[in-house]
Short mmCIF file of C-alpha atoms and ligand atoms in Angstrom, two decimals:
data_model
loop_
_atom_site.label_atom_id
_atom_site.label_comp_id
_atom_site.label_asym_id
_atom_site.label_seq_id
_atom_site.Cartn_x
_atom_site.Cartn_y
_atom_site.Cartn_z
CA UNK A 1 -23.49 1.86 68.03
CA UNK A 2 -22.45 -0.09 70.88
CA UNK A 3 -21.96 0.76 74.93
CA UNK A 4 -19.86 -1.81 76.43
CA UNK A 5 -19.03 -1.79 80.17
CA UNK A 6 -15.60 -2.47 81.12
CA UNK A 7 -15.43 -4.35 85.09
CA UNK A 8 -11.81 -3.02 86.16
CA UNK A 9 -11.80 -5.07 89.42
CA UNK A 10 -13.05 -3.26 92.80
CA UNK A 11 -11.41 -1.21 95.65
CA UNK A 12 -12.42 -1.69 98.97
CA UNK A 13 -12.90 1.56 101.62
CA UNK A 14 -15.08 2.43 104.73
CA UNK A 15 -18.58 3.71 103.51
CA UNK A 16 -18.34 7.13 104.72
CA UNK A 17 -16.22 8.39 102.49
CA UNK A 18 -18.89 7.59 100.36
CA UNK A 19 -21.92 8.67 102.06
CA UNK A 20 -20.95 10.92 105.13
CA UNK A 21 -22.67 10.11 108.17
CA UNK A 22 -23.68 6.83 106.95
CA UNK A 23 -22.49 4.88 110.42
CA UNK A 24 -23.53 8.10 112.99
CA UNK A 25 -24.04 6.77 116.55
CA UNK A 26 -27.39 7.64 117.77
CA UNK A 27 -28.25 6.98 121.52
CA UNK A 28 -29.81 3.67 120.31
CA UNK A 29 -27.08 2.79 118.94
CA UNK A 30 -23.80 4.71 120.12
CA UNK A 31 -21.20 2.39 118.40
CA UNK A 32 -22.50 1.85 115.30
CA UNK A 33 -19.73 -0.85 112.85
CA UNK A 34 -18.26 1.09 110.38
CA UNK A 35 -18.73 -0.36 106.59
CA UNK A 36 -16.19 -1.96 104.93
CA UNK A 37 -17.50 -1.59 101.46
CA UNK A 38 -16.71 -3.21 97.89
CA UNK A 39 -16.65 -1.00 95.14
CA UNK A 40 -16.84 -1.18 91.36
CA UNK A 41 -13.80 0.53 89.33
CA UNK A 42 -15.33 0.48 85.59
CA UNK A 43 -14.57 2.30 82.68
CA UNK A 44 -16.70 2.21 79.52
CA UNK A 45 -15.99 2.01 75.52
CA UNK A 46 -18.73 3.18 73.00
CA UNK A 47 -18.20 2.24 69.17
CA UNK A 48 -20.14 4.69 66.97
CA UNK A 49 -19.49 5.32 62.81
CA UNK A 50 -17.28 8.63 64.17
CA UNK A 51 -14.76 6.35 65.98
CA UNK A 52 -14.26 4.39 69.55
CA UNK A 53 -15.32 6.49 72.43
CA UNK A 54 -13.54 6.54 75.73
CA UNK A 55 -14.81 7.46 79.23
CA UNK A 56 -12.58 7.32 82.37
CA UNK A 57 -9.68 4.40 82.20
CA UNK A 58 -9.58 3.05 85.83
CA UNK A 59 -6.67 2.71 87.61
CA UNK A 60 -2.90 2.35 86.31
CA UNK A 61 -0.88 -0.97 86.36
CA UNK A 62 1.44 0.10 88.70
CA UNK A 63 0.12 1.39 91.42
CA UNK A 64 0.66 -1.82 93.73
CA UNK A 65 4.72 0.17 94.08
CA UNK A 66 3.81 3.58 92.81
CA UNK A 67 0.67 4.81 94.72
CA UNK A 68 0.96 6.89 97.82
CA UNK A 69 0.92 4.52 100.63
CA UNK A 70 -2.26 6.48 101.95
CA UNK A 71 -3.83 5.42 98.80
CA UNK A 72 -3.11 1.71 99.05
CA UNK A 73 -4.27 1.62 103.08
CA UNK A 74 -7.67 3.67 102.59
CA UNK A 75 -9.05 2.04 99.56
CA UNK A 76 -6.87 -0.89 98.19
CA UNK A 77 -7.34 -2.25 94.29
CA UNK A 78 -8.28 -5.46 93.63
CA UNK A 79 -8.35 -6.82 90.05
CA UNK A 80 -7.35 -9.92 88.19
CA UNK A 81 -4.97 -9.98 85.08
CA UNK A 82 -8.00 -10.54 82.76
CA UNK A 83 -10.03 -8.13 84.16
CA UNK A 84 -7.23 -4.54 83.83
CA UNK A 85 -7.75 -1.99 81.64
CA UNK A 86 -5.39 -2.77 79.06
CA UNK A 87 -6.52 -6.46 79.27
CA UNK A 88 -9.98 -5.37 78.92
CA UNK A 89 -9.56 -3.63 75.69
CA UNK A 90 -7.70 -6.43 74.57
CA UNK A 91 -10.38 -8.61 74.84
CA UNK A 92 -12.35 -6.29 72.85
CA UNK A 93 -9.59 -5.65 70.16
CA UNK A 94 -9.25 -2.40 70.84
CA UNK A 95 -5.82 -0.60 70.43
CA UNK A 96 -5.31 2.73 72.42
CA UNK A 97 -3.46 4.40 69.68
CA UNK A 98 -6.73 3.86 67.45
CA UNK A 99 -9.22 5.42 70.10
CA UNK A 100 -10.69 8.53 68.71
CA UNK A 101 -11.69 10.06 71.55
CA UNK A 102 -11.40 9.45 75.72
CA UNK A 103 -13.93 11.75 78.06
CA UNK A 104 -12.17 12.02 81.79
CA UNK A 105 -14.55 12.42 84.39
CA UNK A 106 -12.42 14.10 86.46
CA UNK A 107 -8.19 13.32 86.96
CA UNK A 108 -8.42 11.25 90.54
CA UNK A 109 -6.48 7.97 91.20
CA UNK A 110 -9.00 5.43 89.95
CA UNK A 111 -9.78 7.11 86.44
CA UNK A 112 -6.68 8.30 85.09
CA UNK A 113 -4.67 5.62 85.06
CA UNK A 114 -4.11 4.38 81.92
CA UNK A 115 -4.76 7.65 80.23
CA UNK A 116 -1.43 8.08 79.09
CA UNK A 117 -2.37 5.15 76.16
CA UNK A 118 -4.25 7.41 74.28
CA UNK A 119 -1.81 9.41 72.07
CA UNK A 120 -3.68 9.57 68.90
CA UNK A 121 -7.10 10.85 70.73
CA UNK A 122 -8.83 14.05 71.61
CA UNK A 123 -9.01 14.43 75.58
CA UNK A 124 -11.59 15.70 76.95
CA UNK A 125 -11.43 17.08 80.49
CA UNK A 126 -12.79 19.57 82.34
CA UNK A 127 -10.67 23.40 82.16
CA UNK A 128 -10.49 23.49 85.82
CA UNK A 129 -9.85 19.90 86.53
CA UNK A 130 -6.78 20.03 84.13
CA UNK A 131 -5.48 23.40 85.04
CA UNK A 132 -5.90 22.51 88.82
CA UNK A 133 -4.43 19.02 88.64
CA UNK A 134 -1.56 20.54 87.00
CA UNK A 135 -1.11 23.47 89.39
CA UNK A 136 -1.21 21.38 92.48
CA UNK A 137 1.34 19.15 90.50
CA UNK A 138 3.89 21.78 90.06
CA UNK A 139 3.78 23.33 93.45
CA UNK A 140 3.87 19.82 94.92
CA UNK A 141 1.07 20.07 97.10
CA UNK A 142 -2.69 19.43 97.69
CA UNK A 143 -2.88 16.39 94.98
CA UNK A 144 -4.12 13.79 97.53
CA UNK A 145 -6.15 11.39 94.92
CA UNK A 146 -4.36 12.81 91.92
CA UNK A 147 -1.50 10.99 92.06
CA UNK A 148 1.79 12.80 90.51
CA UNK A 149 2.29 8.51 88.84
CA UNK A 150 -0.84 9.87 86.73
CA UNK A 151 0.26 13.02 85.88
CA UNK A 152 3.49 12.39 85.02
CA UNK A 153 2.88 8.99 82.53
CA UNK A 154 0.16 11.71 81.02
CA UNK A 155 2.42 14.24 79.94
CA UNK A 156 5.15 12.02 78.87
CA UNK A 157 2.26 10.80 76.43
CA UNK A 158 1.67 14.34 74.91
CA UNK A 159 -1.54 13.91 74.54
CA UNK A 160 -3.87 15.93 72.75
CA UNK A 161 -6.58 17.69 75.55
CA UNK A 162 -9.34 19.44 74.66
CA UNK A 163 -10.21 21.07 78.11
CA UNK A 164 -14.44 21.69 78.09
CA UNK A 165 -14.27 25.44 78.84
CA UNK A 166 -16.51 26.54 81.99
CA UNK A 167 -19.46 28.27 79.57
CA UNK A 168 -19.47 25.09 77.64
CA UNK A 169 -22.08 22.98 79.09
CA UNK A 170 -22.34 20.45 76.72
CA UNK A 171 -20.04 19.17 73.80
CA UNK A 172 -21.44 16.73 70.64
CA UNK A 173 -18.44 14.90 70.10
CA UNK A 174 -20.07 12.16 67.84
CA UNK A 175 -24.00 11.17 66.39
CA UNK A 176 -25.46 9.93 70.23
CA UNK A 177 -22.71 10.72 72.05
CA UNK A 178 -22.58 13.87 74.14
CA UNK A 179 -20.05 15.13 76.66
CA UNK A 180 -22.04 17.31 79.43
CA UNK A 181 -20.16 19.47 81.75
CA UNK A 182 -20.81 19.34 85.59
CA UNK A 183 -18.43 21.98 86.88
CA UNK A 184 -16.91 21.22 90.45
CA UNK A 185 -18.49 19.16 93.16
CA UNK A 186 -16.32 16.24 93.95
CA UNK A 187 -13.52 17.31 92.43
CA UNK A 188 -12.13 20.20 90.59
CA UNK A 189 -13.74 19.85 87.53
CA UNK A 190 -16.32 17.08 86.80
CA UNK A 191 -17.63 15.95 83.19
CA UNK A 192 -20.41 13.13 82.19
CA UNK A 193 -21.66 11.87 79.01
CA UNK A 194 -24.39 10.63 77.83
CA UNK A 195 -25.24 7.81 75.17
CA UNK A 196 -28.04 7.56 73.37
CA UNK A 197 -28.36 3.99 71.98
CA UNK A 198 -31.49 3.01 69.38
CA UNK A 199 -32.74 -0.44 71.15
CA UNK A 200 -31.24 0.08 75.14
CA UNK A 201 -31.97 4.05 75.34
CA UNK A 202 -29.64 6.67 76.97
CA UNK A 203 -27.23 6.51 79.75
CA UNK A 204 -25.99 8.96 81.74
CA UNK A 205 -22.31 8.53 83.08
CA UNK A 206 -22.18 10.56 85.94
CA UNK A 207 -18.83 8.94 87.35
CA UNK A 208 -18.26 10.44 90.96
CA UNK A 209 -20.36 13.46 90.84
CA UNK A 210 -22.85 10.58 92.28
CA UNK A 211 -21.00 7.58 93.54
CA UNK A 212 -24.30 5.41 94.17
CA UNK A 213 -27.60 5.63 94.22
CA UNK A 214 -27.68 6.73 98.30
CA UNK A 215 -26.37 10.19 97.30
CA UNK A 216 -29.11 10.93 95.25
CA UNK A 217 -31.39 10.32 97.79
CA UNK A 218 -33.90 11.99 98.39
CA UNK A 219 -32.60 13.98 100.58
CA UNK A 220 -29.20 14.07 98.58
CA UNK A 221 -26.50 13.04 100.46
CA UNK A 222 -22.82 14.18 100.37
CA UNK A 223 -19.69 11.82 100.35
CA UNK A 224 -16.91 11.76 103.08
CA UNK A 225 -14.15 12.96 100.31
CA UNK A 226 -15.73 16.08 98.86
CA UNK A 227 -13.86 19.38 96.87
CA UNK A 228 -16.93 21.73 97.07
CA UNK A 229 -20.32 20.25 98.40
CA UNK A 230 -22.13 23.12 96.86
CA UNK A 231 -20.69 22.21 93.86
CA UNK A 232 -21.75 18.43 94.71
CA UNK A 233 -25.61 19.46 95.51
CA UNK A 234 -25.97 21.72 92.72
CA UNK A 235 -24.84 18.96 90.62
CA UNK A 236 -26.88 16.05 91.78
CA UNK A 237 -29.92 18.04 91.22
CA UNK A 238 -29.04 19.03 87.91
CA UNK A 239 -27.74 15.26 86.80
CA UNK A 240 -31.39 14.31 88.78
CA UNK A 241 -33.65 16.79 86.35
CA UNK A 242 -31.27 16.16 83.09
CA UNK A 243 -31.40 12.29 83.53
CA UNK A 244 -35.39 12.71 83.56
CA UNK A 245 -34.98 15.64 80.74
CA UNK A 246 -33.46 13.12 78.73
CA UNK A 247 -35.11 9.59 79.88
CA UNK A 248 -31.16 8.54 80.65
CA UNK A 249 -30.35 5.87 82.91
CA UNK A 250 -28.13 6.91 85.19
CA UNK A 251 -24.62 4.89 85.75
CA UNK A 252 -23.30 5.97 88.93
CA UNK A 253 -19.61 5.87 89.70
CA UNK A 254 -19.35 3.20 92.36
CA UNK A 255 -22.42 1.36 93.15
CA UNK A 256 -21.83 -2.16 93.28
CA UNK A 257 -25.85 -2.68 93.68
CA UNK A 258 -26.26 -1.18 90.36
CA UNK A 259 -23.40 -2.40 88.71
CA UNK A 260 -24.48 -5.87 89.91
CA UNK A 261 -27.39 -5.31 87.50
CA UNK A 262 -25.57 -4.66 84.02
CA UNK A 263 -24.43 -6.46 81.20
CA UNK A 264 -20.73 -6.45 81.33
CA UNK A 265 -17.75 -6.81 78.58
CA UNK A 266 -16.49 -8.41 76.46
CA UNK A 267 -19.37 -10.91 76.36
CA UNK A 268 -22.14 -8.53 76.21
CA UNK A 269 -23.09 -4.88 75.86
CA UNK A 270 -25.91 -2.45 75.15
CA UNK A 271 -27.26 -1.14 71.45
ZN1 LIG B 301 -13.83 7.23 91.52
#
């Protein structure tokens, strides 16, 4: 079995979306600079004997003409031709249609977009995120970071979802690889999964129910963009005691310290 970590190029967006409060003026310091922060947009592929895994497929080709213009000002994508999605998996010699299965995190912007490549595979996504995401979708409103470009290249695909139920909290979907079911927090519906590999040990994809290490804390700290921060606390502490449960590492969603740290595709992965 092997873990390979796909870099999908970076977006760039003031810190406290990611960690409220990180810039607060204090009377020391009453104009604090705001952060202009890099951050990583990866997606990851595990080969097992059961098939190629999936989780999370960074952001879509197009959405230099097709993303809301909110989108593009707030947090612009930045990626080079060889490091994209598709040209990621290329450089792995991986075809979509032969994926066997692809684990969403959750539906926003910078996850989704290339999910609509994955006809032959089993979907997995969270009940509420899908149900929610489509909802918003056909009343045209409240989508902000689902993006309708998303939704609609996904259900001209037909794919074939397998929505993780609410009293499901975890799913086996193949020998080491487990899909484990966070509920909502920073979005709608959040899922991770963890890998357990013989020789590197288990990781723990937590994608943006913990975008870097600072929200962990201690004290846990909530992000600037937030659905339901009870959600988000009740999560981090259960990702915190399940990561130690399980002696996972945890792979946040978008911690360029971390990210600095690990071996990346195609030239190098984890067993
Ligand atoms: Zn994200």
């Amino acid at each position: 079995m092997k873990l390979y970590v796909l870099d999908n190029g970076i977006q760039r967006l003031d810190k406290s979306f990611l960690v409220a409060g990180c810039t607060n003026a204090t009377l020391d310091n009453p104009n604090p600079a705001t952060i202009w922060q890099d951050i990583p947009i990866h997606s990851f592929l595990v080969e097992t004997d059961a098939g190629q895994v999936v989780f999370d497929t960074a952001c879509s080709p197009y959405f230099a003409s097709k993303w809301p213009e909110f989108i593009l000002n707030q947090s612009p994508y930045i990626a080079s031709e060889e490091q994209v999605f598709t040209s990621r998996l290329q450089q792995l010699n991986v075809k979509p249609e032969e994926v066997k299965y692809v684990v969403m995190s959750h539906l926003h912007v910078d996850h989704a977009g290339n999910l609509g490549l994955f006809r032959g595979a089993e979907i997995f996504v969270n009940d509420a995120e899908l149900t929610t995401t489509l909802r918003q979708y056909a009343l045209g409103e409240g989508l902000n970071v689902h993006t309708p470009l998303d939704i609609e290249t996904f259900l001209a695909a037909k794919l074939h979802w397998r929505p993780v139920l609410a009293e499901e909290s975890e799913v086996t979907i193949a020998p080491g690889v487990t899909v484990v079911n966070l509920g909502s927090g920073h979005s709608w519906g959040m899922l991770a999964m963890r890998v357990d590999l013989p020789k590197s040990g288990s990781f723990l994809m937590v994608a943006d129910a913990l975008y870097m290490r600072d929200n962990l804390g201690p004290p846990i700290q909530v992000p600037g963009i937030i659905h339901d921060s009870l959600g988000f606390f009740r999560t981090a502490k259960f990702i915190d005691a399940y990561a130690k449960k399980h002696n996972a590492t945890i792979l946040f969603g978008h911690d360029i310290e971390q990210f600095r740290t690990l071996k990346l595709a195609p030239n190098a992965y984890y067993d």
